[in-house]
Coordinates of C-alpha atoms in Angstrom, one line a residue:
M1 CA 91.3 111.5 79.3
S2 CA 93.0 111.8 75.7
R3 CA 96.4 111.5 74.6
A4 CA 98.5 114.2 72.9
A5 CA 98.1 114.9 69.1
G6 CA 100.2 112.5 67.4
T7 CA 101.0 109.9 69.9
A8 CA 99.6 106.2 70.2
P9 CA 99.5 103.5 72.5
T10 CA 102.6 101.1 71.9
S11 CA 100.7 98.2 72.7
A12 CA 97.2 98.3 71.5
Y13 CA 95.8 95.3 70.1
A14 CA 93.4 94.7 67.2
A15 CA 92.5 91.7 68.5
V16 CA 93.4 88.9 71.6
R17 CA 93.2 84.9 70.4
A18 CA 93.0 82.7 73.3
R19 CA 91.8 79.0 73.7
Q20 CA 90.1 79.9 76.8
V21 CA 88.2 82.8 76.5
L22 CA 85.2 83.6 78.7
V23 CA 82.1 84.3 77.0
D24 CA 78.6 84.4 78.2
G25 CA 79.6 82.6 81.1
A26 CA 81.6 79.5 79.6
L27 CA 85.1 79.2 78.3
R28 CA 85.6 78.8 74.8
P29 CA 88.1 79.3 72.2
A30 CA 88.0 82.4 70.4
T31 CA 89.3 85.7 68.6
V32 CA 88.3 88.6 70.5
T33 CA 88.5 91.6 68.0
I34 CA 88.8 95.4 69.2
A35 CA 88.2 98.7 67.5
D36 CA 88.0 101.8 69.0
G37 CA 88.4 100.5 72.5
R38 CA 85.4 98.3 72.4
V39 CA 85.2 94.7 71.5
S40 CA 83.8 94.4 68.0
G41 CA 83.1 90.7 68.0
V42 CA 84.0 87.4 69.5
E43 CA 84.9 85.3 66.4
P44 CA 86.2 81.6 65.7
V45 CA 90.0 81.2 67.1
D46 CA 91.1 81.0 63.6
H47 CA 89.5 84.2 62.6
P48 CA 91.8 86.4 60.3
V49 CA 92.8 89.7 61.8
V50 CA 94.5 92.9 60.3
G51 CA 96.6 94.5 62.8
P52 CA 98.5 93.6 66.1
V53 CA 97.0 90.3 67.9
L54 CA 98.0 89.2 71.2
D55 CA 98.2 85.4 71.3
V56 CA 97.3 83.9 74.7
P57 CA 99.4 80.7 76.0
A58 CA 96.8 77.5 75.7
A59 CA 96.7 77.2 79.4
A60 CA 95.9 80.6 80.2
Y61 CA 92.4 82.1 80.5
L62 CA 91.2 85.4 78.6
L63 CA 88.7 87.0 81.2
P64 CA 86.7 90.5 81.7
G65 CA 89.1 92.9 83.5
V66 CA 87.9 93.2 87.2
V67 CA 85.9 95.8 88.3
D68 CA 86.5 96.7 92.0
T69 CA 83.6 98.7 93.5
H70 CA 85.3 99.1 96.9
V71 CA 88.6 101.0 96.9
H72 CA 90.0 104.0 98.8
V73 CA 92.2 105.9 96.8
N74 CA 92.7 108.9 99.6
E75 CA 93.6 111.3 97.3
P76 CA 93.6 114.4 97.9
G77 CA 94.1 115.2 101.2
R78 CA 96.0 111.7 102.3
T79 CA 98.1 111.1 99.3
H80 CA 100.9 109.8 101.5
W81 CA 98.6 106.9 102.4
E82 CA 97.6 106.1 98.6
G83 CA 96.9 108.1 95.2
F84 CA 95.5 108.2 92.0
A85 CA 99.0 106.9 90.5
T86 CA 100.0 104.1 92.6
A87 CA 96.3 102.8 93.1
T88 CA 95.6 102.4 89.3
R89 CA 98.7 101.2 88.9
A90 CA 98.5 98.7 91.4
A91 CA 95.2 97.5 89.7
H92 CA 96.5 97.0 86.5
A93 CA 99.1 94.6 87.7
G94 CA 96.2 92.9 89.5
G95 CA 94.1 92.4 86.5
V96 CA 91.9 95.5 87.9
T97 CA 90.7 97.7 84.8
T98 CA 88.0 99.7 86.4
L99 CA 87.8 100.7 90.3
V100 CA 85.4 102.8 91.9
D101 CA 86.7 105.3 94.7
M102 CA 85.3 105.6 98.1
P103 CA 84.3 109.0 99.2
L104 CA 86.4 109.1 102.5
N105 CA 89.8 109.3 103.7
S106 CA 90.3 112.0 101.1
V107 CA 90.1 115.4 102.3
P108 CA 87.8 116.8 101.5
P109 CA 85.5 113.9 101.1
T110 CA 83.1 113.1 98.3
T111 CA 80.1 114.4 100.5
T112 CA 79.7 117.4 98.4
L113 CA 80.0 118.6 94.7
A114 CA 82.9 120.3 95.5
G115 CA 84.4 117.4 96.9
L116 CA 83.6 115.4 93.9
R117 CA 85.3 118.2 91.8
A118 CA 88.4 118.2 93.9
K119 CA 88.3 114.1 93.6
Q120 CA 88.1 114.6 89.7
A121 CA 91.0 117.4 89.3
A122 CA 93.4 115.5 91.5
A123 CA 92.8 112.2 89.4
A124 CA 93.6 113.9 85.9
G125 CA 96.4 112.5 84.1
Q126 CA 97.1 109.9 86.8
L127 CA 94.8 107.0 85.5
A128 CA 96.1 103.6 84.3
V129 CA 92.7 102.0 84.7
D130 CA 89.5 103.7 84.2
V131 CA 87.8 105.3 87.6
A132 CA 84.5 106.0 88.8
F133 CA 83.5 107.3 92.1
W134 CA 80.6 107.0 95.2
G135 CA 79.1 109.9 96.9
G136 CA 79.1 109.7 100.6
A137 CA 76.0 110.6 102.8
V138 CA 76.9 111.9 106.2
P139 CA 74.8 114.1 108.8
G140 CA 73.4 117.3 107.4
N141 CA 74.0 116.5 103.6
V142 CA 70.9 115.2 102.6
A143 CA 70.6 118.3 100.0
D144 CA 73.9 117.4 98.6
L145 CA 72.9 113.9 97.6
E146 CA 71.0 114.9 94.6
P147 CA 73.6 117.3 93.0
L148 CA 76.2 114.6 93.2
H149 CA 73.6 112.0 91.6
E150 CA 73.2 114.5 88.9
A151 CA 77.0 114.8 88.5
G152 CA 77.3 110.9 88.1
V153 CA 78.5 109.3 91.2
L154 CA 77.4 105.6 91.2
G155 CA 75.8 105.6 94.6
F156 CA 76.3 107.0 98.3
K157 CA 78.2 105.4 101.2
C158 CA 77.5 105.8 104.8
F159 CA 78.6 104.5 107.8
L160 CA 76.5 103.3 110.7
S161 CA 79.5 103.6 113.5
P162 CA 82.5 105.8 113.3
S163 CA 84.4 105.8 110.0
G164 CA 87.8 106.4 111.6
V165 CA 88.1 109.9 110.7
D166 CA 86.3 113.0 111.7
E167 CA 85.5 114.3 108.3
F168 CA 83.1 111.4 107.7
P169 CA 80.7 110.8 110.6
P170 CA 78.3 108.1 110.8
L171 CA 74.6 108.4 110.5
D172 CA 72.3 107.9 113.5
A173 CA 68.9 106.2 113.0
A174 CA 66.9 109.2 112.0
G175 CA 69.7 110.4 109.8
F176 CA 70.1 107.1 108.1
E177 CA 66.4 106.7 107.0
E178 CA 66.1 110.5 105.7
A179 CA 69.2 109.5 103.5
L180 CA 67.8 106.3 102.4
A181 CA 64.3 108.1 101.7
E182 CA 66.5 110.6 99.4
V183 CA 68.5 107.6 97.7
A184 CA 65.1 106.1 96.9
R185 CA 63.6 109.0 95.5
L186 CA 67.0 109.6 93.6
G187 CA 66.7 105.8 92.2
S188 CA 70.4 105.4 93.6
L189 CA 71.9 102.7 95.7
M190 CA 73.2 103.3 99.4
V191 CA 76.1 101.1 100.2
V192 CA 76.5 100.7 104.0
H193 CA 79.3 100.0 106.7
A194 CA 77.3 97.6 108.8
E195 CA 78.3 97.5 112.4
D196 CA 76.5 98.6 115.2
P197 CA 77.8 101.4 117.2
E198 CA 76.2 100.4 120.7
V199 CA 77.4 96.7 120.4
L200 CA 80.9 97.8 119.5
D201 CA 80.9 100.4 122.4
A202 CA 79.8 97.7 124.8
A203 CA 82.4 95.0 123.9
P204 CA 85.9 94.7 125.5
H205 CA 88.7 96.5 123.9
P206 CA 91.6 96.9 126.1
P207 CA 94.7 97.8 124.8
S208 CA 96.4 94.5 123.3
R209 CA 98.7 93.4 120.9
A210 CA 96.9 89.7 120.6
Y211 CA 94.4 89.4 117.8
A212 CA 92.2 87.5 119.6
D213 CA 91.6 90.6 121.9
F214 CA 90.9 92.5 118.7
L215 CA 88.4 90.1 117.0
L216 CA 86.4 90.3 120.7
S217 CA 86.3 93.8 120.2
R218 CA 84.4 93.5 116.9
P219 CA 82.0 90.8 117.6
D220 CA 79.5 89.2 114.9
E221 CA 76.5 90.7 116.7
A222 CA 77.8 94.2 115.6
E223 CA 77.3 93.1 112.0
T224 CA 74.2 91.2 112.3
R225 CA 72.1 94.2 114.3
A226 CA 73.1 96.6 111.7
V227 CA 72.2 94.5 108.9
R228 CA 68.8 94.2 110.5
R229 CA 68.9 97.8 110.4
V230 CA 69.9 98.2 107.1
L231 CA 67.2 95.7 106.3
D232 CA 64.5 97.5 108.0
G233 CA 65.7 101.0 106.3
A234 CA 65.2 99.4 102.8
R235 CA 61.6 98.0 104.0
A236 CA 60.6 101.2 105.1
T237 CA 61.8 103.6 102.6
G238 CA 62.0 101.1 99.3
A239 CA 65.6 102.1 98.8
R240 CA 68.3 99.9 97.0
V241 CA 70.7 99.0 99.6
H242 CA 74.3 97.1 99.5
V243 CA 75.9 95.8 102.5
L244 CA 79.9 96.4 102.4
H245 CA 82.4 94.1 103.3
L246 CA 80.5 91.2 105.2
S247 CA 82.7 89.4 107.3
S248 CA 80.3 87.6 109.7
A249 CA 78.4 84.8 108.3
R250 CA 75.9 84.9 111.0
A251 CA 74.1 87.7 109.0
V252 CA 74.0 85.5 106.2
D253 CA 70.3 83.9 106.9
L254 CA 68.9 87.1 107.8
L255 CA 70.2 88.3 104.4
A256 CA 69.1 85.3 102.5
D257 CA 65.5 85.8 104.2
A258 CA 65.1 89.4 103.1
R259 CA 66.2 88.6 99.4
A260 CA 63.3 85.9 99.3
E261 CA 61.1 88.4 100.7
G262 CA 61.7 90.8 97.9
V263 CA 64.1 93.5 99.9
P264 CA 66.4 95.0 97.2
V265 CA 69.5 94.0 98.9
T266 CA 72.7 93.0 97.6
V267 CA 76.1 91.7 99.6
E268 CA 79.8 91.9 99.0
T269 CA 82.8 90.3 100.9
C270 CA 86.4 90.6 100.7
P271 CA 89.4 88.4 99.7
H272 CA 90.9 88.6 103.0
Y273 CA 88.0 87.1 104.5
L274 CA 87.7 84.4 101.7
C275 CA 91.5 83.6 101.9
L276 CA 92.7 84.3 105.6
E277 CA 91.9 83.2 108.8
A278 CA 91.8 84.2 112.5
D279 CA 93.8 81.3 113.7
A280 CA 96.6 82.2 111.4
I281 CA 97.2 85.6 112.1
P282 CA 99.9 86.6 114.6
D283 CA 99.6 88.8 117.3
A284 CA 100.9 92.7 116.8
A285 CA 100.4 92.4 113.1
P286 CA 98.4 95.7 112.1
E287 CA 98.8 94.4 108.1
F288 CA 95.6 91.9 109.1
K289 CA 93.9 94.3 111.1
C290 CA 90.3 95.6 109.4
C291 CA 86.8 96.5 110.3
P292 CA 84.8 94.2 110.4
P293 CA 87.5 91.6 111.1
I294 CA 88.9 88.6 109.6
R295 CA 87.0 85.7 111.3
D296 CA 88.0 82.3 112.0
R297 CA 88.1 79.3 109.7
A298 CA 84.4 77.9 110.2
N299 CA 83.2 81.3 109.0
R300 CA 85.5 81.4 106.2
E301 CA 83.7 78.6 104.8
Q302 CA 80.2 79.9 105.2
L303 CA 81.2 83.0 103.4
W304 CA 82.3 80.6 100.5
Q305 CA 79.1 78.8 100.7
A306 CA 77.0 81.4 100.9
L307 CA 79.1 83.1 97.7
V308 CA 78.0 79.6 95.8
D309 CA 74.5 79.8 96.9
G310 CA 74.0 83.3 95.8
V311 CA 73.3 85.1 98.8
V312 CA 76.5 87.1 98.7
D313 CA 76.6 88.6 95.3
V314 CA 80.0 89.9 94.6
V315 CA 83.9 90.2 96.0
V316 CA 85.6 93.3 96.1
S317 CA 89.0 94.3 97.5
D318 CA 88.0 97.1 100.2
H319 CA 91.5 98.2 99.4
S320 CA 92.5 100.4 102.6
P321 CA 95.9 101.4 102.7
A322 CA 97.7 104.0 105.2
T323 CA 101.3 104.7 106.1
A324 CA 103.7 102.6 108.0
E325 CA 103.3 105.2 110.8
E326 CA 99.7 104.6 110.9
K327 CA 99.4 100.9 110.5
S328 CA 102.1 100.9 113.5
R329 CA 100.5 103.3 115.7
G330 CA 100.5 102.0 119.2
G331 CA 103.6 99.8 118.8
G332 CA 101.7 96.7 117.9
D333 CA 98.5 97.4 120.0
L334 CA 95.8 96.5 117.8
Q335 CA 93.1 99.1 119.2
Q336 CA 95.4 102.0 117.9
A337 CA 96.6 100.6 114.4
W338 CA 94.6 101.9 111.5
G339 CA 92.4 99.3 110.3
G340 CA 92.4 98.3 106.5
V341 CA 93.8 95.6 104.5
A342 CA 95.8 96.8 101.1
G343 CA 94.7 94.1 98.9
L344 CA 94.0 95.9 95.4
E345 CA 96.7 94.2 93.2
V346 CA 96.8 90.6 94.6
G347 CA 92.8 90.1 95.6
F348 CA 92.0 88.4 92.2
T349 CA 94.7 86.3 92.2
A350 CA 94.1 85.2 95.6
V351 CA 90.3 84.5 95.4
A352 CA 91.1 82.6 91.8
A353 CA 93.7 80.7 93.7
E354 CA 91.5 79.8 96.6
A355 CA 88.5 78.9 94.5
A356 CA 90.4 76.5 92.2
A357 CA 91.7 74.8 95.4
R358 CA 88.0 74.1 96.3
G359 CA 87.0 73.3 92.4
I360 CA 85.3 76.1 92.0
G361 CA 86.0 77.8 88.3
V362 CA 87.2 80.8 87.2
E363 CA 84.1 81.5 85.6
R364 CA 82.4 82.1 88.7
V365 CA 85.4 84.2 90.2
A366 CA 84.7 86.4 87.2
R367 CA 81.2 86.5 87.8
W368 CA 81.9 87.5 91.4
M369 CA 84.8 90.2 90.7
A370 CA 83.8 91.5 87.1
T371 CA 80.6 90.9 85.6
G372 CA 78.4 91.3 89.0
T373 CA 80.3 94.5 90.2
A374 CA 79.9 95.9 87.1
D375 CA 76.2 95.1 86.9
L376 CA 75.9 96.4 90.6
V377 CA 77.0 100.0 89.9
G378 CA 75.4 100.3 86.1
L379 CA 78.6 100.1 84.4
H380 CA 77.2 97.3 82.0
H381 CA 79.9 98.2 79.5
K382 CA 82.3 96.7 81.7
G383 CA 83.0 93.5 83.2
R384 CA 82.0 91.1 80.2
I385 CA 83.5 90.0 77.0
A386 CA 80.6 91.1 74.6
P387 CA 80.3 93.3 71.2
G388 CA 79.8 96.6 72.5
A389 CA 81.8 96.3 75.8
D390 CA 84.8 98.2 76.4
A391 CA 87.7 95.7 75.5
D392 CA 88.8 95.5 79.2
L393 CA 90.8 92.2 79.3
V394 CA 92.9 90.2 81.7
V395 CA 95.1 86.9 81.4
L396 CA 95.1 84.9 84.1
D397 CA 97.7 81.8 83.8
P398 CA 96.7 79.1 86.5
T399 CA 100.3 77.1 85.9
A400 CA 102.3 80.3 87.0
T401 CA 102.7 81.4 90.6
T402 CA 102.4 84.9 92.3
E403 CA 105.1 85.4 94.9
V404 CA 103.8 88.2 97.1
R405 CA 106.3 90.8 98.2
A406 CA 104.8 93.6 99.9
A407 CA 107.9 96.0 99.0
A408 CA 107.4 94.8 95.2
L409 CA 103.5 95.8 95.0
A410 CA 102.5 99.0 93.0
H411 CA 100.4 100.7 95.7
R412 CA 102.2 103.5 98.0
N413 CA 103.1 102.0 101.1
P414 CA 104.9 98.6 101.3
I415 CA 102.4 96.7 104.0
S416 CA 100.3 93.8 102.7
A417 CA 98.3 90.9 104.7
Y418 CA 99.3 88.6 101.8
D419 CA 103.3 89.3 102.0
G420 CA 105.2 85.9 101.6
M421 CA 102.6 84.1 100.3
A422 CA 102.6 81.9 97.1
L423 CA 99.5 82.1 95.2
A424 CA 98.6 79.7 92.4
G425 CA 98.0 81.7 89.2
R426 CA 99.3 85.0 87.7
V427 CA 97.8 87.7 85.9
T428 CA 100.0 88.2 82.9
R429 CA 98.7 90.8 80.8
T430 CA 95.8 93.6 81.5
L431 CA 94.2 95.5 78.7
V432 CA 92.3 98.7 79.4
R433 CA 90.2 99.3 76.3
G434 CA 92.5 97.3 74.1
V435 CA 95.7 98.8 75.5
A436 CA 98.2 96.6 77.7
D437 CA 100.5 99.6 78.6
A438 CA 99.7 100.9 82.3
D439 CA 99.7 104.6 80.9
P440 CA 98.5 107.1 83.2
T441 CA 97.2 109.0 80.5
H442 CA 94.9 106.3 79.3
G443 CA 92.4 105.8 82.3
R444 CA 89.2 107.4 81.8
M445 CA 86.9 108.8 84.6
L446 CA 83.6 107.3 84.5
T447 CA 80.0 108.7 85.4
R448 CA 76.6 107.2 85.9
V449 CA 75.3 109.3 83.3
D450 CA 77.7 108.7 80.4
A451 CA 78.1 104.9 80.7
P452 CA 76.7 103.7 77.4
A453 CA 74.4 100.8 77.1
V454 CA 75.4 97.3 76.1
T455 CA 72.8 94.9 74.5
A456 CA 74.9 91.7 74.0

């Protein structure tokens, strides 16, 4: 994307100076210089600069911008649920400087080259942050994967159980292995919604407003059995696989053993699994409904330990918004309500706050939510403060408080599981390639094929 001739960003910085800059995994004083939207140097804090300088308060952290690799933008087709303009404004407000859009919930889905082009056309001129795209693997589209790969999608998403929308059906066992074999041939990545349909079908799912009943309808076994299937597929085909939104800690040992065996698997979890717990969720509150579900406190603690131990690699929002009508469908019956947590704007702050309360430094949070996610999808010029990397930066003030009010959030529909929470810490400034404005003409569309290398 480019600006009209003769215009310039109103807050493009030549440097950012801070006492706590995250460089090479450690916090230190530095002046980060910027040229042409990239980090040109990481200099001593008193380094002289010609041009506008952002001076960060001494207590605040200067961190790489968050790279959120799991966001449902839903445009075109369901833009009344979410769209590129609202999603990227929400991302910018929450310190997310790059997001990767999921291939479903839009119409058409990103399962063909035409679907990708429709996405890109819809996004043009609406991006306050940089955006890349996943492709989708669905029954019958194996021949579409190579054209999507060549067009620059960062990998492919599939479901093993129904997705919730008819235009993005799940893969059966044979279809999954066929798609994995093609992904392996392409040298790409398959990211998998891992819930087993037979386990889900066998679980009780009567109409109910009780969160406990909804939880019983999505048992841990649905995840553990599906994770086994993903791992077996990776073993059989050699494909790189990534387990999406892990909610059940009972799958952690399976994943750790597979990693030790050399299976090419990575794993993500989400802020809502790390910051919320089933016992505190009220009944008939669909803003908390997601699939797989938010589980109990002991499970949450085990997920944190898996992150610390390195079995879970990254943390992403799985921002999956919907209209109030869809979320309230069934009048509080959680089996009917749309499943998805809208957390794009507050997820980073929530995880940083929860980590700090546990004595976990912001350095690790940035690794889980910026560097690790960027590296997962091959955007090595993102998620780090280093010469040659994009000057995507976020200022987090740990002494301030974020009072979450759903109606004030930038995403399209004012629904949030975090509504009413007071989070320790606040994102006070976000820079995308050196520019602090949430400008819908500044964000770029990224592809796998044009991501520059960064050697630092």
